[in-house]
Short mmCIF file of C-alpha atoms in Angstrom, two decimals:
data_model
loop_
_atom_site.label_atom_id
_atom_site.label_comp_id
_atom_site.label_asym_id
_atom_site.label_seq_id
_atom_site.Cartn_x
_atom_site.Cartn_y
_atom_site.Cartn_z
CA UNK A 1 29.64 9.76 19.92
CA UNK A 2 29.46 8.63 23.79
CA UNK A 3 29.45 12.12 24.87
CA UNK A 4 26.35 12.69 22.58
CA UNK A 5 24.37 9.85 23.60
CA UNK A 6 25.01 9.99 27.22
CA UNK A 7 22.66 11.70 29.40
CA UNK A 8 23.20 14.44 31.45
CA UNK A 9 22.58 13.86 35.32
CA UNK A 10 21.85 17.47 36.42
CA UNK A 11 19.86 18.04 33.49
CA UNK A 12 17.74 14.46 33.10
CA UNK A 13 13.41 14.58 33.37
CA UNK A 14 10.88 12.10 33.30
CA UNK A 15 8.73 12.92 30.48
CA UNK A 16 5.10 13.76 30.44
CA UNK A 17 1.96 12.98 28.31
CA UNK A 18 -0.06 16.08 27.35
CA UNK A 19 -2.04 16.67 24.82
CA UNK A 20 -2.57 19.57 21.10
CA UNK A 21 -5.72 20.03 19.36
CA UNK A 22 -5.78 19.43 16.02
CA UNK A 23 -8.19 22.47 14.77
CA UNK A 24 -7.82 21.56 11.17
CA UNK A 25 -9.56 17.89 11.29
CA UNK A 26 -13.16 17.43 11.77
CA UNK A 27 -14.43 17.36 15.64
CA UNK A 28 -11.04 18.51 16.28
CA UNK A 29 -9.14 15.25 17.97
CA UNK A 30 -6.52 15.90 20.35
CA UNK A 31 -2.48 14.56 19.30
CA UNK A 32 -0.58 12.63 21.91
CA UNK A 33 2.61 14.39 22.69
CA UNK A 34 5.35 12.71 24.91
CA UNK A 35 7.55 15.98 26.20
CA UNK A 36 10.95 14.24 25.74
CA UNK A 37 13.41 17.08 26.19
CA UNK A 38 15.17 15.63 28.71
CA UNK A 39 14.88 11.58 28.79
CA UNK A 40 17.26 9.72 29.32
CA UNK A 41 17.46 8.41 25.53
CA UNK A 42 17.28 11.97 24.31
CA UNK A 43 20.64 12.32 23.27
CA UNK A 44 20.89 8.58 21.89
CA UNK A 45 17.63 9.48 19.72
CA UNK A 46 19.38 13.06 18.52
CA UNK A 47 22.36 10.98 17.34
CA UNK A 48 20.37 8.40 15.49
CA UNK A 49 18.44 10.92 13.81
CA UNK A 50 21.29 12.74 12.85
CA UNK A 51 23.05 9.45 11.52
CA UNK A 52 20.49 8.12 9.78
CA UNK A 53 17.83 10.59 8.60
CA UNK A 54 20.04 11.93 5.48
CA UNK A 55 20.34 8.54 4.41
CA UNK A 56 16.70 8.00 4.05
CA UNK A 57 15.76 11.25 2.65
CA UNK A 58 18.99 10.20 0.23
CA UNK A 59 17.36 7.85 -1.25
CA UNK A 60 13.16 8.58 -0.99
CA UNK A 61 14.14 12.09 -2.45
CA UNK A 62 11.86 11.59 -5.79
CA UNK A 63 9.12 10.69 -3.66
CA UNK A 64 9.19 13.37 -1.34
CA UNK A 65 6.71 16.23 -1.35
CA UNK A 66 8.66 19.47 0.52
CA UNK A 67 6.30 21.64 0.69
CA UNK A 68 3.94 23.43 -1.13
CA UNK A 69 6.44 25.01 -3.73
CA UNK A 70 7.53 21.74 -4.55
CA UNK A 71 4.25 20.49 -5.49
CA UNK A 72 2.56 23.03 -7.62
CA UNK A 73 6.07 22.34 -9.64
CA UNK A 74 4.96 18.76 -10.20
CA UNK A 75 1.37 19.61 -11.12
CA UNK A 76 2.48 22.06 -13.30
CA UNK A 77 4.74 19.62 -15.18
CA UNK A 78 2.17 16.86 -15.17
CA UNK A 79 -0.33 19.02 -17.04
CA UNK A 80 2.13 20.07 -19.50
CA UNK A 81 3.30 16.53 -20.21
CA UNK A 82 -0.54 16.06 -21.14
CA UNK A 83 -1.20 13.68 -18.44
CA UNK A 84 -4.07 15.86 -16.35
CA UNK A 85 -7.00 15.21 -18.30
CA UNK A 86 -10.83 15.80 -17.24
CA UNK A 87 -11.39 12.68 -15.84
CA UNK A 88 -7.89 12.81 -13.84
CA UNK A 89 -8.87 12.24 -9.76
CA UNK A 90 -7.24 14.23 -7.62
CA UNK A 91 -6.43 11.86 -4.43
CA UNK A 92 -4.99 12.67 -0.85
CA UNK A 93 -4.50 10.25 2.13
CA UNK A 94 -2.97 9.92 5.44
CA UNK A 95 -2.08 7.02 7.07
CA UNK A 96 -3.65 7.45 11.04
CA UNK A 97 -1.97 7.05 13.93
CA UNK A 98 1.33 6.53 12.42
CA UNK A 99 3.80 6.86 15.17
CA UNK A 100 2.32 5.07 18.01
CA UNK A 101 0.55 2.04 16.91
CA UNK A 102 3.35 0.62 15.44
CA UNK A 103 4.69 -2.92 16.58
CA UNK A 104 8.18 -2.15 17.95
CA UNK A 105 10.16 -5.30 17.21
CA UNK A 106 8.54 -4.64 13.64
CA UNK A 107 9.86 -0.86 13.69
CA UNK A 108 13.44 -2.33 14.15
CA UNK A 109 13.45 -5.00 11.60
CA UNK A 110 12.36 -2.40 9.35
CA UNK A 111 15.12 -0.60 9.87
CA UNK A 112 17.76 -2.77 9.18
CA UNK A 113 16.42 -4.10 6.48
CA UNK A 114 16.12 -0.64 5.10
CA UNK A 115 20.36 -0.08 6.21
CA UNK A 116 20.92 -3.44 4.20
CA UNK A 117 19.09 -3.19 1.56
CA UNK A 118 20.98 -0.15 0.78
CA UNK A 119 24.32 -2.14 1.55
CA UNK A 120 24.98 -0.45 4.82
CA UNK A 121 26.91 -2.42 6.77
CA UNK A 122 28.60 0.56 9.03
CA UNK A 123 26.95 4.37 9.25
CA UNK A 124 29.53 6.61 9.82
CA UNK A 125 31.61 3.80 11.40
CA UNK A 126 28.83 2.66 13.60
CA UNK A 127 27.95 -0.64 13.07
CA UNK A 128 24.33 -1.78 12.10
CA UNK A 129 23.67 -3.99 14.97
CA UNK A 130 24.72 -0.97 17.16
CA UNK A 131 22.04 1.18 15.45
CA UNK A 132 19.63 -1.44 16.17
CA UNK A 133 20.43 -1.88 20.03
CA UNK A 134 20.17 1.92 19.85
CA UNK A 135 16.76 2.25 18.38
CA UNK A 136 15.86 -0.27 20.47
CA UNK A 137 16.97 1.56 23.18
CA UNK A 138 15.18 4.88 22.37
CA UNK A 139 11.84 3.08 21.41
CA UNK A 140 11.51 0.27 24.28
CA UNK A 141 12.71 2.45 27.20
CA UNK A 142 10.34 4.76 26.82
CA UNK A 143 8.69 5.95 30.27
CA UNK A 144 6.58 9.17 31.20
CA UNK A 145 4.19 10.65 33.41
CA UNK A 146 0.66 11.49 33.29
CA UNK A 147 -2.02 12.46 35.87
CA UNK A 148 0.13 11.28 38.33
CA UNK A 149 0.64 7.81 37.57
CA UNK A 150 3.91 5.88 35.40
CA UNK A 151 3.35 4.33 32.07
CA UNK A 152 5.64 2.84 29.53
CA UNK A 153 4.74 2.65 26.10
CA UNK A 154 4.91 -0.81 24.53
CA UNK A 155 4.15 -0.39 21.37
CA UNK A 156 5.00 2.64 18.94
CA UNK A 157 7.30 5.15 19.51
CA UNK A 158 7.14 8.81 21.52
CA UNK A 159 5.69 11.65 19.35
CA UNK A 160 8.36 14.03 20.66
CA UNK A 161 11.60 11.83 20.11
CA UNK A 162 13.23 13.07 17.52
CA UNK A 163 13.86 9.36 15.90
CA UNK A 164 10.50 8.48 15.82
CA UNK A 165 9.42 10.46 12.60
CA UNK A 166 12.72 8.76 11.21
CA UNK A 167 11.52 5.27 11.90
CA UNK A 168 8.01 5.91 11.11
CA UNK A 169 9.52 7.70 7.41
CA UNK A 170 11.48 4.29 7.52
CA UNK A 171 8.14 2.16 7.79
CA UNK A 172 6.02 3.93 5.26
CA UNK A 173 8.44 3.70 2.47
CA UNK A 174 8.46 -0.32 2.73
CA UNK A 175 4.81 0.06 2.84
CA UNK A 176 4.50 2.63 0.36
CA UNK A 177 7.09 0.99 -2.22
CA UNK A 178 5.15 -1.06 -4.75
CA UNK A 179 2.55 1.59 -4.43
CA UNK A 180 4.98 4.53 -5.81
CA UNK A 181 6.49 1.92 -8.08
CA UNK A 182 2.70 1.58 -9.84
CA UNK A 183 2.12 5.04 -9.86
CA UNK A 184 5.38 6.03 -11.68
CA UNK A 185 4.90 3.69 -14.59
CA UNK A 186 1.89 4.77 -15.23
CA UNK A 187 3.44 8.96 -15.65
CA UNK A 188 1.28 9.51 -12.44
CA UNK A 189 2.64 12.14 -9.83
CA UNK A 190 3.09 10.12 -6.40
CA UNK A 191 4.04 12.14 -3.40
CA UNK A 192 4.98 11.83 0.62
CA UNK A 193 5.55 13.98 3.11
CA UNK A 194 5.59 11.37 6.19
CA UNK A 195 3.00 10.11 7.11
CA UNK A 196 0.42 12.23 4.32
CA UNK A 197 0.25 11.27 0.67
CA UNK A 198 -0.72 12.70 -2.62
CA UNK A 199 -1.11 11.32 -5.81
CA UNK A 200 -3.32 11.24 -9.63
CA UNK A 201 -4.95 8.67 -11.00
CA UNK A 202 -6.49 8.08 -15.06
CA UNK A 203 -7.88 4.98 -13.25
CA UNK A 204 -11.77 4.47 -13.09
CA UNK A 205 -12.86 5.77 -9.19
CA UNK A 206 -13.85 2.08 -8.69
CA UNK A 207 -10.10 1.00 -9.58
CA UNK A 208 -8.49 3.57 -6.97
CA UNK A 209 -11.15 2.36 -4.74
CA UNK A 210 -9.77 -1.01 -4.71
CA UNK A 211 -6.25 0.09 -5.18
CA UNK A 212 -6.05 2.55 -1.66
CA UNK A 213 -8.60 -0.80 -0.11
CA UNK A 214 -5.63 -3.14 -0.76
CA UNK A 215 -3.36 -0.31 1.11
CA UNK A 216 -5.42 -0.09 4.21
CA UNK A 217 -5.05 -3.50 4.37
CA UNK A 218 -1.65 -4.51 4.36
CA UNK A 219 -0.82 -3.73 8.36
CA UNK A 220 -3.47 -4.36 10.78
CA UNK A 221 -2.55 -1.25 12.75
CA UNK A 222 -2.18 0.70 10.00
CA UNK A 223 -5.71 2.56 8.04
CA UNK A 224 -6.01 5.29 5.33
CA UNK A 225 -7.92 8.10 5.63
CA UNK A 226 -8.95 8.95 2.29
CA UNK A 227 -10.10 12.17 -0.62
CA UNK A 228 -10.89 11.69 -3.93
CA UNK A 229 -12.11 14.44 -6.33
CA UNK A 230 -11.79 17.13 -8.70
CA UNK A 231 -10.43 19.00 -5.67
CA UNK A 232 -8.31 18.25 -2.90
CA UNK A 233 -5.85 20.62 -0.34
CA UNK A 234 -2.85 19.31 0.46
CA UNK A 235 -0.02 21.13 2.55
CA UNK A 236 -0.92 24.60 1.93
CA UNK A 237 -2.11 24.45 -1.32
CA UNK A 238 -6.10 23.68 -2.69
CA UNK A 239 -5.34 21.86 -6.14
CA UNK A 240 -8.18 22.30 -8.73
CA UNK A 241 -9.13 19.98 -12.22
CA UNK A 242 -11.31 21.90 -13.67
CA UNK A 243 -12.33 20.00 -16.61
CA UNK A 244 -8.63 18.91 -17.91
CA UNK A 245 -7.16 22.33 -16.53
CA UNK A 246 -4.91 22.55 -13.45
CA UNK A 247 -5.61 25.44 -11.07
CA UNK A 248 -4.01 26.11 -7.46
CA UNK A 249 -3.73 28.43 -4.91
CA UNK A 250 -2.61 29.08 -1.96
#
């Protein structure tokens, strides 16, 4: 596990700050990427991600959208149950900025209360106050380069460490929980795949309204962006109620 974690001395790089477009959003933004190849917490962030990220997809696995395969199958099942009727709305959101406005002291709390809520006491033989000096680790010491100058990032985590979409997966299932807990008493199909979310609603518009409201409230740092409709894309697939009849494609 040492050998893992520890960095290599001919091989270690500050990381740098640069910037993808994202084509597919309106006035195409730009995403923050912190080129983290080479840190010096690289290897402890590989090993925690390794470690842990089984045991959350473990147990999130009926609330996990794959891909788009995975969803039609849902849809498909929902209509047939007779549960997508013409009034059904059709609802997508994502949750902005997820990985780096985060609070980091509330990222690790998060995290163990996830382990020990779960009754994990020891991962693998590595105790859970170890995995929490690790994370904290991987998330505080966190320095790169950009334009020439030194930053460190003191708050969130690096988009480019590998245990950063763990911990934010980590953070949007407590948020998410009562949510998907709603959604699957009422026979509604409620779906994640990080940080975006799908999901059907019999509700009145006004009622989902107030329901995803409520959501964009519960984290200061945290806001929804939102569609509602007959018609909504999601992954790869454009999902159609067209008057109490599902169509897709691709």
């Amino acid at each position: 596990q040492l050998n893992k974690m520890m960095p290599k001395r001919d091989k270690v790089e500050l990381a740098y700050l640069y910037f993808v477009p994202k084509p597919h959003e309106e006035g195409t933004p730009l995403r923050p990427i912190v080129s983290s190849m080479n840190m010096p917490t690289t290897g402890i962030s590989k090993f925690l991600d390794r470690l842990l990220r089984p045991l959350f997809d473990k147990h999130v696995r009926s609330t996990t959208i794959i891909n788009g395969v995975g969803l039609i199958c849902r849809l498909e099942t929902y209509a047939a149950n007779g549960y997508l009727k013409p009034t059904t709305h059709l609802c997508t959101f994502d949750i902005t900025d997820l990985y780096t406005m985060l609070p980091q002291e509330e990222y690790l709390n998060i995290l163990t209360e996830f382990l020990l809520e779960h009754g994990y006491r020891k991962v693998k033989g590595v105790p859970t106050d170890a995995i929490r000096k690790l994370a904290r680790l991987v998330i505080t010491e966190n320095v790169f380069t950009y334009e020439k100058k030194f930053y460190r990032r003191v708050i969130g985590g690096a988009m480019g460490s590998a245990f950063t979409l763990t911990l934010a997966n980590i953070f949007t299932r407590k948020w998410e929980k009562d949510f998907a807990q709603r959604q699957a008493s009422s026979n509604e199909i409620y779906g994640r795949y990080i940080d975006d979310v799908f999901f059907t609603s019999n509700e009145a518009l006004d009622k989902v309204n107030e329901m995803l409201d409520t959501a964009n409230n519960l984290h200061p740092n945290i806001k929804l962006v939102r569609n509602i409709g007959c018609d909504v894309s999601f992954f790869d697939v454009h999902i159609e109620n067209k008057n109490g009849t599902l169509t897709t494609s691709v």
